[in-house]
Coordinates of C-alpha atoms in Angstrom, one line a residue:
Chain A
X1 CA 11.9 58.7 -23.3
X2 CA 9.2 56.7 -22.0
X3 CA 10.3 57.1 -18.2
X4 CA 10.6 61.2 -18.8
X5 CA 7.1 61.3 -20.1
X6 CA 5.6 59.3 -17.2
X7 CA 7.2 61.3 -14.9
X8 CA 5.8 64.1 -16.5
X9 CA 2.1 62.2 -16.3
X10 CA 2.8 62.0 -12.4
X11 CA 3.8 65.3 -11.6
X12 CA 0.9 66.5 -13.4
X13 CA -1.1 64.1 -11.6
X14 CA 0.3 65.2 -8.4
X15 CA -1.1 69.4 -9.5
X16 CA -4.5 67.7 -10.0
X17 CA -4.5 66.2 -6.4
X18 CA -2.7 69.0 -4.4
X19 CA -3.4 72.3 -5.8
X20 CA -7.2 72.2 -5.6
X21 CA -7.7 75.3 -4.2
X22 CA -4.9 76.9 -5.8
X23 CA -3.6 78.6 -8.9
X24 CA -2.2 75.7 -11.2
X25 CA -0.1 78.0 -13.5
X26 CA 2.6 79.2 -10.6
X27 CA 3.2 75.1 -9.6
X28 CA 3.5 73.7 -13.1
X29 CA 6.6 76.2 -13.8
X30 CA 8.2 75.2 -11.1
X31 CA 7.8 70.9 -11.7
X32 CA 8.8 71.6 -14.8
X33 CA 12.3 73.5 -13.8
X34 CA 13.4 70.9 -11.5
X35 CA 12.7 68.4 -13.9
X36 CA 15.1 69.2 -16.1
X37 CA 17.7 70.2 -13.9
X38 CA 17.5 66.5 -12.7
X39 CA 17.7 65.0 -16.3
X40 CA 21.3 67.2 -16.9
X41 CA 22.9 65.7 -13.6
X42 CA 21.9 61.8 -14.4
X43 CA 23.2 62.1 -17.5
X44 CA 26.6 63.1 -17.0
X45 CA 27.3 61.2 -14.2
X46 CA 25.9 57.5 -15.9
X47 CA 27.7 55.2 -18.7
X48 CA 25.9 53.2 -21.5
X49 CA 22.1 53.6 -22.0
X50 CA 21.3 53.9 -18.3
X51 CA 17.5 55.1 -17.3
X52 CA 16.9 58.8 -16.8
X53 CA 15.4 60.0 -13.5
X54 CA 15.2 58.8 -10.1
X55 CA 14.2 55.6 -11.1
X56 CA 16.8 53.9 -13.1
X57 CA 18.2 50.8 -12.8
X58 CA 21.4 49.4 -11.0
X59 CA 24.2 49.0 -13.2
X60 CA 24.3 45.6 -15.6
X61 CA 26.5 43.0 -14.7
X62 CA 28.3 41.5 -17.4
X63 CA 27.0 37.5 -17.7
X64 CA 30.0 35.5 -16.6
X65 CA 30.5 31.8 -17.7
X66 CA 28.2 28.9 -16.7
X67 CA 29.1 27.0 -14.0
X68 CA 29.3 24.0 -16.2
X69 CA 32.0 25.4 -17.9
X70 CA 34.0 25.0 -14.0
X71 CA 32.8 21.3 -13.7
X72 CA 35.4 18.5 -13.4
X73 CA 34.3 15.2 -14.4
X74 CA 35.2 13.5 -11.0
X75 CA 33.2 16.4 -9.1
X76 CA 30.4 15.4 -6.9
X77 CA 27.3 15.4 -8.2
X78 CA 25.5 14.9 -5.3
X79 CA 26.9 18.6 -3.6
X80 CA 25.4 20.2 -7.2
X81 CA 21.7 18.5 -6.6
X82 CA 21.8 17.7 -2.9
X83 CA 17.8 17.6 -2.9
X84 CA 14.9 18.2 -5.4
X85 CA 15.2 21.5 -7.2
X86 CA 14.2 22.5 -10.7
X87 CA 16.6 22.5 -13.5
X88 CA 19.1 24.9 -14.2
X89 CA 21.1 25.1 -17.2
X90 CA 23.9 26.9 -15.7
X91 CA 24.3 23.9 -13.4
X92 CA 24.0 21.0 -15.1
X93 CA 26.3 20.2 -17.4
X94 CA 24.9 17.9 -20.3
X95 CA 23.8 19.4 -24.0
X96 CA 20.0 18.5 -23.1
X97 CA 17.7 20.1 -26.0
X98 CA 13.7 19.6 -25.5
X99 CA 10.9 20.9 -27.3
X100 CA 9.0 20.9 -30.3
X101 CA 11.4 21.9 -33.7
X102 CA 10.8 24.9 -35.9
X103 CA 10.8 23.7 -39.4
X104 CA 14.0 22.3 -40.6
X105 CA 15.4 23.5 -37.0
X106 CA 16.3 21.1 -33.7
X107 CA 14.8 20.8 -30.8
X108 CA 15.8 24.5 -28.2
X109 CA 18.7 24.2 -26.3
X110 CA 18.5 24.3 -22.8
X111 CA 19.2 27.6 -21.8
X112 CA 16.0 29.5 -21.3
X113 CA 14.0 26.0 -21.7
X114 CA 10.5 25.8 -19.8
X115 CA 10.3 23.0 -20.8
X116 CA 13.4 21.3 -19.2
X117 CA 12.0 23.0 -15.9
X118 CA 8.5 22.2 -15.9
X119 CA 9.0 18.5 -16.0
X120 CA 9.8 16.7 -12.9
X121 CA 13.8 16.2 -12.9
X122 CA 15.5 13.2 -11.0
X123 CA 18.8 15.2 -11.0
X124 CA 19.0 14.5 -7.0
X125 CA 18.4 10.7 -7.2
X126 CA 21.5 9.7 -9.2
X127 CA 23.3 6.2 -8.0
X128 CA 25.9 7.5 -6.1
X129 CA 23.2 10.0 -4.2
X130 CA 20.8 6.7 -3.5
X131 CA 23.9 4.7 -2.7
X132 CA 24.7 7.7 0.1
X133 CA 21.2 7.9 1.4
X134 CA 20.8 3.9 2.2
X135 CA 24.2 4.1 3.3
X136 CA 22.4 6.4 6.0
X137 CA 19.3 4.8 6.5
X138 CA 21.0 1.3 6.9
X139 CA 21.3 1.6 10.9
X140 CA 17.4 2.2 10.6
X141 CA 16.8 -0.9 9.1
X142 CA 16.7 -4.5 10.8
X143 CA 16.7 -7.7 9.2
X144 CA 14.3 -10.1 8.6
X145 CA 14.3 -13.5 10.7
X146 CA 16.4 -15.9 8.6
X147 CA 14.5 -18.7 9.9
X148 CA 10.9 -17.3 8.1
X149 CA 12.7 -17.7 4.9
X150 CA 9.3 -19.0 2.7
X151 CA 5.3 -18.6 3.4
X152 CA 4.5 -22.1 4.7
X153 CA 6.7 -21.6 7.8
X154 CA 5.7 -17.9 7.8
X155 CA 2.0 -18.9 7.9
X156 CA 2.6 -21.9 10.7
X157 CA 3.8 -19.4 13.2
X158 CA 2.1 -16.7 11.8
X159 CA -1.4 -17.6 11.2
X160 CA -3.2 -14.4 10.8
X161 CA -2.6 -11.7 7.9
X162 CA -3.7 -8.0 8.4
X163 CA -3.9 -6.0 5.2
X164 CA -4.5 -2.3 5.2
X165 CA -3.5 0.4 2.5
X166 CA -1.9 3.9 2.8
X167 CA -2.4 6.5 0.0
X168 CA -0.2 9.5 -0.6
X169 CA -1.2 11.8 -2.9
X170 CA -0.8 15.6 -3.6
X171 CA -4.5 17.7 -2.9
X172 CA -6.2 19.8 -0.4
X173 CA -5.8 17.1 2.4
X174 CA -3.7 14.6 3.3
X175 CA -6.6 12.2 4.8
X176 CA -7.9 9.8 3.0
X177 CA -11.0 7.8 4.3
X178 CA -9.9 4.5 2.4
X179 CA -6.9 4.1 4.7
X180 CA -8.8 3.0 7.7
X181 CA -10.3 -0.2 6.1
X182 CA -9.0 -3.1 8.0
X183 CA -8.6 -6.7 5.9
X184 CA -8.0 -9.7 8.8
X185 CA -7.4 -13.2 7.2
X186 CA -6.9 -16.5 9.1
X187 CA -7.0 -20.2 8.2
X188 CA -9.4 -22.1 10.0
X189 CA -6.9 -25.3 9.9
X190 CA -4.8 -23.3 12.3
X191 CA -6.8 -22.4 14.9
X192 CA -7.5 -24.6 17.6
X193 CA -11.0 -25.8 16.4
X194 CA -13.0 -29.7 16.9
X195 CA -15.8 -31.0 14.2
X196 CA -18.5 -29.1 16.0
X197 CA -16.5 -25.9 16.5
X198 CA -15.4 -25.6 12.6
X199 CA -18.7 -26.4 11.3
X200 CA -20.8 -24.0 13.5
X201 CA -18.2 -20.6 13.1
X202 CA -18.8 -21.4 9.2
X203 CA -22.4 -21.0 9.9
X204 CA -21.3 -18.1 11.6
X205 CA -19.3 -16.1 9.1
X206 CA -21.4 -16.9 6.1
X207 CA -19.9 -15.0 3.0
X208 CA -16.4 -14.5 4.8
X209 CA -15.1 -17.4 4.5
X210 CA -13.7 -19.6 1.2
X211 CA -14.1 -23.0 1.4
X212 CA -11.3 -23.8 -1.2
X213 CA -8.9 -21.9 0.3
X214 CA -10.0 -22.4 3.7
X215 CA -9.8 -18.8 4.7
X216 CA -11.7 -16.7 6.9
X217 CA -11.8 -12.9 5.8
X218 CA -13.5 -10.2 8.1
X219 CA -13.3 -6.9 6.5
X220 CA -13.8 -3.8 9.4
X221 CA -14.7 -0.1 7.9
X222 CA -16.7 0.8 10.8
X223 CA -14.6 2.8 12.7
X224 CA -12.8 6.0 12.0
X225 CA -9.6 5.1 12.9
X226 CA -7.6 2.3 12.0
X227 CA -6.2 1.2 15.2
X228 CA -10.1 0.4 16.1
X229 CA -10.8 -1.5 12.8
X230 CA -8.0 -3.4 13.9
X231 CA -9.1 -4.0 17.1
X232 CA -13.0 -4.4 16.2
X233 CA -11.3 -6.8 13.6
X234 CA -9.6 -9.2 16.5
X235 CA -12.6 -8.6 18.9
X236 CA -14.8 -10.5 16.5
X237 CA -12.4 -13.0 15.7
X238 CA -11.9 -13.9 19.3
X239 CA -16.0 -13.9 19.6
X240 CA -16.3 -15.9 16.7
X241 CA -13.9 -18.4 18.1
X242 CA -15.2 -18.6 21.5
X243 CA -18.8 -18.7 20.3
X244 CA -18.2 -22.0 17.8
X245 CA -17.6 -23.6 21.3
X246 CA -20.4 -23.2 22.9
X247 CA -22.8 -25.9 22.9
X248 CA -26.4 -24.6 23.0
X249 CA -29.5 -26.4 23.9
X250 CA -31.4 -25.8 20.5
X251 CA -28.7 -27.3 18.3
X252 CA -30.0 -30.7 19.1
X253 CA -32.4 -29.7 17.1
X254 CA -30.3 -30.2 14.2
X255 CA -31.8 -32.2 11.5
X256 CA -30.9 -33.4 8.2
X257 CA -31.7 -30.5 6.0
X258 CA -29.2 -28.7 8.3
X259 CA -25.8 -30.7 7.4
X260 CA -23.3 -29.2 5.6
X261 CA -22.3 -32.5 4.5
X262 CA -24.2 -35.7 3.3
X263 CA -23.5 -38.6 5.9
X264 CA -25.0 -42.1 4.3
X265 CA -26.0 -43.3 8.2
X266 CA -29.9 -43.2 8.7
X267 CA -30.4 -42.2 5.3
X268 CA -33.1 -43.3 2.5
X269 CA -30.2 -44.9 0.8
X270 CA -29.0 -47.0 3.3
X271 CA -32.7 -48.1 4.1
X272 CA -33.4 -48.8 0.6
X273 CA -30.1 -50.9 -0.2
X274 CA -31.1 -52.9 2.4
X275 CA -34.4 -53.4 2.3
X276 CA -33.7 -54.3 -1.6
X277 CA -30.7 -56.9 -0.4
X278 CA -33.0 -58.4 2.1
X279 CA -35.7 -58.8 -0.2
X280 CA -33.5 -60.1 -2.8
X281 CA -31.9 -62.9 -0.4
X282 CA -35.9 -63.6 0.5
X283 CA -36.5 -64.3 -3.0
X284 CA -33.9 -66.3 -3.9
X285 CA -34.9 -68.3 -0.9
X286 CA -32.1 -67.8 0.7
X287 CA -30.8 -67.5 4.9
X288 CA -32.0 -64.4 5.9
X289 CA -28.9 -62.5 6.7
X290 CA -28.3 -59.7 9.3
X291 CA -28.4 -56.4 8.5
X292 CA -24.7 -55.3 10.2
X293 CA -23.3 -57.8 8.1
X294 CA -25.1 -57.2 5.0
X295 CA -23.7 -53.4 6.0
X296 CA -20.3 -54.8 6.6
X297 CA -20.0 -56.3 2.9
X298 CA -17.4 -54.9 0.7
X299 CA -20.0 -54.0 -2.2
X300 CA -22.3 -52.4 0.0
X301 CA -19.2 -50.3 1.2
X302 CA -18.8 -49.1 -2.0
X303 CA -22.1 -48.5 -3.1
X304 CA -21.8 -46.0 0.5
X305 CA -18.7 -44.6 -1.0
X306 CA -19.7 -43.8 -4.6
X307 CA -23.9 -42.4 -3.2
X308 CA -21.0 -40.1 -0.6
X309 CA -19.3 -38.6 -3.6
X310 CA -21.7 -37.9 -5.6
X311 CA -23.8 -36.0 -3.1
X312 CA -21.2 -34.4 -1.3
X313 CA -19.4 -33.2 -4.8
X314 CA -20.3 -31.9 -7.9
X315 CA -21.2 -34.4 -10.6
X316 CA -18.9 -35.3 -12.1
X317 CA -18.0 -38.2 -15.0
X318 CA -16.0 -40.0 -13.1
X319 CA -17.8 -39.9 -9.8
X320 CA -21.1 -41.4 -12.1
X321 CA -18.9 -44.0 -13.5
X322 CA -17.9 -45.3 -9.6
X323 CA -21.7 -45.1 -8.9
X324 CA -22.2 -47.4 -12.2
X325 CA -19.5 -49.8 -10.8
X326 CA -21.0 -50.1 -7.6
X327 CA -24.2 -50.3 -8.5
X328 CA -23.5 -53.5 -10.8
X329 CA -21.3 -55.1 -8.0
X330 CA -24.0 -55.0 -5.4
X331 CA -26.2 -56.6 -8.1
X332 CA -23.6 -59.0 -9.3
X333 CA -23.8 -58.0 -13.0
Chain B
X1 CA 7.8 -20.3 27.1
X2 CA 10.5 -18.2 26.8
X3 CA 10.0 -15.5 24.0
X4 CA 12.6 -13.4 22.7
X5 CA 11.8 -9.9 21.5
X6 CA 13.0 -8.8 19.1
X7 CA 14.5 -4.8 19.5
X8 CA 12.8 -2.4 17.4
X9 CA 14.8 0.9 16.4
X10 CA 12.5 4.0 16.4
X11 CA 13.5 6.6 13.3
X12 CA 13.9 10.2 14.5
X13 CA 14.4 13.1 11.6
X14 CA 15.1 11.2 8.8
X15 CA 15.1 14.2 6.6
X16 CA 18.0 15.8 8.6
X17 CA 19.7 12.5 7.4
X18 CA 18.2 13.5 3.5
X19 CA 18.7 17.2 3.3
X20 CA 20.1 19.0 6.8
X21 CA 16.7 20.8 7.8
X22 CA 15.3 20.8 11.3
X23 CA 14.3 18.2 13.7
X24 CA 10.8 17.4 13.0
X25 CA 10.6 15.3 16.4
X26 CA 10.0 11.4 17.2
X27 CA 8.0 9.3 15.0
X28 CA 4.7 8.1 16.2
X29 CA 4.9 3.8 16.3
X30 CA 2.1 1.9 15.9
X31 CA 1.1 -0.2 19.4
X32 CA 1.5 -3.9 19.0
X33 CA 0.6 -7.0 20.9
X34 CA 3.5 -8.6 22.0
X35 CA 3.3 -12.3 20.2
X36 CA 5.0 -15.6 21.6
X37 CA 8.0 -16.8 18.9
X38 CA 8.6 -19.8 20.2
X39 CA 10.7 -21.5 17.0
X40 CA 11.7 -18.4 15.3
X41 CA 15.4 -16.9 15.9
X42 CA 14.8 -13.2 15.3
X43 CA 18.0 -11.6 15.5
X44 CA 19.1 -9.4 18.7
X45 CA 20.2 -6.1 17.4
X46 CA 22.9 -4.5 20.2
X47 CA 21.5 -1.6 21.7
X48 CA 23.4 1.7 20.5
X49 CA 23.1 4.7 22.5
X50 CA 19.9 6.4 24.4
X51 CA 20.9 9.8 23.9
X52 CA 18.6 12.2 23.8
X53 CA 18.9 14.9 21.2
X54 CA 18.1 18.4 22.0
X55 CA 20.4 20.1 19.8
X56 CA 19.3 20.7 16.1
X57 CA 22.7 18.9 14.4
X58 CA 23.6 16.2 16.1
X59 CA 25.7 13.2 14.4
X60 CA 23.7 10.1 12.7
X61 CA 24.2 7.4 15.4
X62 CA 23.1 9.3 18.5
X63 CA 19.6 9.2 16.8
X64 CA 19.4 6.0 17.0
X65 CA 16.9 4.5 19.5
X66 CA 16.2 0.9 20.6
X67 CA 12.9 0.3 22.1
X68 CA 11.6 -3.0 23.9
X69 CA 8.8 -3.5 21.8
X70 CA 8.9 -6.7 18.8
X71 CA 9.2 -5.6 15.5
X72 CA 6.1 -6.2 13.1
X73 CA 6.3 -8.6 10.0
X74 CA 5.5 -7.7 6.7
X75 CA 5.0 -10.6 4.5
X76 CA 3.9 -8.5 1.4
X77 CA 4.5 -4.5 0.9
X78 CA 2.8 -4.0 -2.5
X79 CA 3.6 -0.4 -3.6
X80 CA 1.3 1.3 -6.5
X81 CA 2.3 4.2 -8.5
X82 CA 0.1 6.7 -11.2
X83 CA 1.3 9.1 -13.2
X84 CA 0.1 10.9 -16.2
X85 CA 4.1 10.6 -17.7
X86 CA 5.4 7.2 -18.3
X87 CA 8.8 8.0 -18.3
X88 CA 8.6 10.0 -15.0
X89 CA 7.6 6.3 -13.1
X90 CA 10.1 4.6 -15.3
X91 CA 12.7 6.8 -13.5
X92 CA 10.9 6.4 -10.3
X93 CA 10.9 2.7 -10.3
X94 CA 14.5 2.5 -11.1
X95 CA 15.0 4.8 -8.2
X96 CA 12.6 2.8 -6.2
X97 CA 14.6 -0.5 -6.9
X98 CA 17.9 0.6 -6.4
X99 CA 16.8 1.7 -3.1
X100 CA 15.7 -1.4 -2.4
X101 CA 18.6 -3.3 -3.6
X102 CA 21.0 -1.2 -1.7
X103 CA 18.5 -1.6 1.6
X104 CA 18.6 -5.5 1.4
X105 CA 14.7 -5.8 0.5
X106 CA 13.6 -8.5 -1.3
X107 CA 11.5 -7.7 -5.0
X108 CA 9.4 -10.0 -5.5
X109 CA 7.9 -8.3 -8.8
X110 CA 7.9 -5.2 -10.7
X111 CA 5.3 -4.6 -13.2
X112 CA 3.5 -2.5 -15.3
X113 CA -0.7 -2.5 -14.9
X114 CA -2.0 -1.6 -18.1
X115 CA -3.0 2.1 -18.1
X116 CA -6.6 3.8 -17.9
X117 CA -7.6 6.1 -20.0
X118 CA -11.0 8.5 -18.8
X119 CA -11.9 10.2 -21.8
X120 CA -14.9 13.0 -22.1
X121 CA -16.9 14.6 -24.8
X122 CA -18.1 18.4 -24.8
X123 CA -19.5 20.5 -27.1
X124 CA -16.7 22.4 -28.8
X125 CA -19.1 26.0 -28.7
X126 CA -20.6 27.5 -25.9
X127 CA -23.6 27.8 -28.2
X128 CA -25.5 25.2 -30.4
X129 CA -23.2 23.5 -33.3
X130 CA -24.1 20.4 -31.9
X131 CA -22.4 18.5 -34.4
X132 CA -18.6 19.8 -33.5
X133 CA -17.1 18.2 -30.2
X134 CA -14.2 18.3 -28.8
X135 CA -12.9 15.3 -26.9
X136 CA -10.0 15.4 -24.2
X137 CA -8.6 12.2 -22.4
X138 CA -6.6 11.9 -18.9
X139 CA -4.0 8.7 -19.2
X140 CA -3.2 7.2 -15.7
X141 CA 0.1 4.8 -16.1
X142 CA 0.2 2.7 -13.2
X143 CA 3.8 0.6 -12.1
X144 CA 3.7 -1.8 -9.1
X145 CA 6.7 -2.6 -6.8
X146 CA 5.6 -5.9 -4.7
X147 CA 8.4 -6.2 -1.9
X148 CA 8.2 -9.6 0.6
X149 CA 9.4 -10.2 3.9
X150 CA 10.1 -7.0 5.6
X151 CA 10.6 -5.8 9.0
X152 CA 8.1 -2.9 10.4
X153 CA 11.9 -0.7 10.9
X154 CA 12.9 -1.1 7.5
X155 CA 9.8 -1.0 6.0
X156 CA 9.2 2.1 7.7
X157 CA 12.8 3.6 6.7
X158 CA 11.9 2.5 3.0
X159 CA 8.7 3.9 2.8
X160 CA 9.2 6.9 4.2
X161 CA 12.3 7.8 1.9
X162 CA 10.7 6.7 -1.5
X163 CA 7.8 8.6 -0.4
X164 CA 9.9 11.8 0.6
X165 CA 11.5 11.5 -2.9
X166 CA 7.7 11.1 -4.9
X167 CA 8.2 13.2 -7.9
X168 CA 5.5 16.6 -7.9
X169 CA 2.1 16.0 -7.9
X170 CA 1.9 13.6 -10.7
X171 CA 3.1 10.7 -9.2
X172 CA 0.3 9.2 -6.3
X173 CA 1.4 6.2 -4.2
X174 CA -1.0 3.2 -2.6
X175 CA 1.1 1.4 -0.4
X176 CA -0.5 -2.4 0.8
X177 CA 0.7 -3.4 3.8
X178 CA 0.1 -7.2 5.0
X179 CA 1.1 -7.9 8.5
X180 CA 1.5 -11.5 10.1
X181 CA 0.5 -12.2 13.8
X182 CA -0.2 -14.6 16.2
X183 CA -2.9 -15.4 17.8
X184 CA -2.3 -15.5 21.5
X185 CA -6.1 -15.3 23.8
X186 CA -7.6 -17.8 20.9
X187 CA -5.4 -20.5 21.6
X188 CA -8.3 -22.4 23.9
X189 CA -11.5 -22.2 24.3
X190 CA -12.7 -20.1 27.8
X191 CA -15.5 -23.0 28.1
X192 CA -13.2 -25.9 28.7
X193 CA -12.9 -25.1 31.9
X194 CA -16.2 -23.6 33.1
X195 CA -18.0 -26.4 30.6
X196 CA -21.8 -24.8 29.7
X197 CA -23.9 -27.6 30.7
X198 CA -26.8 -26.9 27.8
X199 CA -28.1 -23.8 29.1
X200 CA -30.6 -22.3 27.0
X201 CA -29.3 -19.3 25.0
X202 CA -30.0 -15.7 26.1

């Protein structure tokens, strides 16, 4: 026997360690004796196949019948799997087979499966459990205003949109430096802004803001924390704000190249146009007629109209083709 | 301006709720700047009970807490998941959207971002045979569950329940949250008052 030899290893081990100084031949004997009056005793007293010496096992249970086989259909399932736990196949009752067939074979059954237990189960998330957990969470929960019901009335009282992300994942640390990034976004039609105000905090911002939209967007990652992104965030939009305001001395010294937008008053196109329609009435032979009321004509209106497009917007076809029109009315073509 | 405030109910040991363990102690709430609803009815939940709980099992509604503090607005809570298994998030999203369902959240979308694959080469020996590789590849499958027009309670109830129940490791979760507010010190300008008489700039 395989335990009778290695007890005889470690009682010969324990000679080798003990009697160092003494006579080996006198200590073996009497191992040996004891020995086999211990084998003699274990066996008589054991049934079927037990372990000889000290060290055997406890006696087998015999393997009673799976729980499954005690299941009613009407049980709940939600006692069996009250939270997540790996599968067992004494406990779950379905014929589930997984793995990779032997040749002309079927997948294993589930008893003894790794396979069944290394995936992730959702045993504990049936219907009924789900149903029972909002049932419980419901008190939690508070409803949302039924007079927001779509965006446009959510974003009249509720201009300005604050967009940051939390990540959960499994790893050494929960942090994650992403989540203190701080998105703050704000139409500039709903703040409380005049002509001078709007243009100057879009000279301000720069990049930030969309035109087509109309949307400001001021991105804060500065801070550690997100509560002072947050703040940091607001803090510049109230600055911003306050700042578009203020009048400063220097911005008289606006001039044309500054504009955001093309305005046809004092321009080289007004001058020319009239200058032209003055000479023209000159050379006809014509009254010479006043300048506000050469400025006050329908066609030169037009001609003001069309030169406004086309600077102010990208060319296009039918912006040209208004040009073309006005051009030949001013003319009389 | 009268401005009603709406009640907000802190959560306390949601997991007792889930699975009976021990009280893990008050959530931490987020600080909020009290915003002036003028045209809005939000709706006046009754307050409960204020006990406090210093035994371990105590039944659900004494948990309940409602604070003075207005309830933040989500319009958009955009949740992201990746796996490596497919069929794990197909599970997880049907879990995800029951919850929902059963909570009264509004989906707005579920769907499926296309999946990434990183793939690598390496040498297949430790030593020369430069010509023999062996390639390996790590599939991400992505799903995304957009939810609209939540409440910060619920959305905090939701979240933290679909989060408890986030299949092992596989399974990682980005959660977008976009909040609505109202500006309340940027409604006029300070200088209409005190108006700056073209003072040059410092």
């Amino acid at each position: 026997m395989a335990t009778h030899t290695g007890k005889v290893i470690l009682s010969l081990g324990r000679i080798n360690v003990v009697g160092l100084g003494v006579k080996t031949t006198v200590s073996s004997v009497t191992y040996a004796t004891a020995l086999s009056t211990n084998r003699s005793a274990r066996n008589e007293g054991r049934l079927d196949g037990q372990g000889k010496g000290p060290f055997s096992r406890k006696p087998k249970r015999l393997a009673k019948e799976p729980r499954t086989a005690e299941m009613s259909v009407e049980q709940d399932w939600t006692a069996v799997y009250p939270s997540a736990k790996p599968f067992r196949p004494n406990a779950v009752p379905l014929p589930v087979r997984m793995g990779y067939p032997v040749k002309r074979g079927v997948p294993p059954e589930k008893k003894g499966n790794l396979e069944l237990i290394k995936i992730p189960n959702f045993l504990h998330l049936t219907p009924a459990a789900i149903k029972k957990h909002c049932q419980a969470l419901k008190p939690f929960c508070t409803e949302w205003p039924s007079a927001l019901d779509n965006d446009d009335k959510c974003d009249e009282h509720f201009p300005i949109k604050v967009t940051s992300t939390d990540y959960v994942s499994a790893g050494p640390s929960v942090r994650n430096p992403s989540a203190r990034i701080v998105h703050l976004k704000v139409k500039l039609s709903s703040l409380n802004l005049d002509d001078h105000a709007r243009k100057k905090i879009v000279k301000l911002v720069g990049e930030r803001y969309c035109k087509r939209t109309d949307m400001l967007t001021i991105t804060t990652n500065s801070c550690p924390l997100r509560k002072q992104n947050y703040d940091y965030a607001m803090y510049l939009l109230t600055v911003l704000y306050h700042e578009s305001w203020k009048i400063e001395a220097w911005e008289a010294e606006k001039t044309v190249a500054d504009m955001e937008e093309y305005s046809w008053e004092d321009s080289p196109s007004q001058k020319n146009i009239i200058d032209l329609l003055l000479r023209l009435k000159v050379a006809e032979g014509g009254e010479v007629e006043e300048e506000q009321e050469l400025l006050k004509s329908g066609e030169v209106q037009e001609y003001k109209d069309s030169v406004t497009r086309l600077k102010n917007e990208a060319a296009s076809e039918s912006s040209t083709l208004q040009y073309k029109e006005a051009v030949k009315k001013v003319f009389n073509l | 301006m009268a401005a009603p405030i709406a009640l907000r109910r802190e959560l306390f040991s949601l997991s007792r709720i889930l699975t009976g363990i021990s009280h893990l102690g008050p959530k931490p709430c987020l600080s909020h700047t009290k915003y002036n609803v003028t045209r809005c009815h939000l709706p006046l939940k009754a307050s409960t009970s204020y006990f406090h709980t210093a035994t371990v099992f105590k039944s659900t509604p004494s948990l309940i807490t409602v604070t003075e503090e207005p309830d933040t607005l989500f319009q958009k809570v955009s949740i992201l998941v990746k796996c490596h298994d497919r069929a794990v998030l197909d599970s997880y999203e049907l879990f995800a959207t029951m919850a929902a369902n059963e909570l009264g959240i509004t989906i707005s979308k579920v769907y499926e971002p296309p999946k990434a694959i990183d793939r690598l080469t390496l040498l297949k020996s430790i030593h020369i045979f430069k010509k023999h590789r062996v390639q390996y590849e790590m599939r991400t499958h992505y799903r995304c569950i957009e939810l609209s027009h939540l409440t910060g309670c619920t959305a905090q109830a939701y979240l933290e329940y679909v989060q408890r129940n986030l299949p092992e490791g596989v399974a990682m979760e980005v959660t977008k949250t976009a909040m609505e507010k109202c500006p309340d010190h940027i409604l006029e300008p300070m200088w209409k008052d005190h108006p700056i008489d073209n003072k040059p700039s410092q």
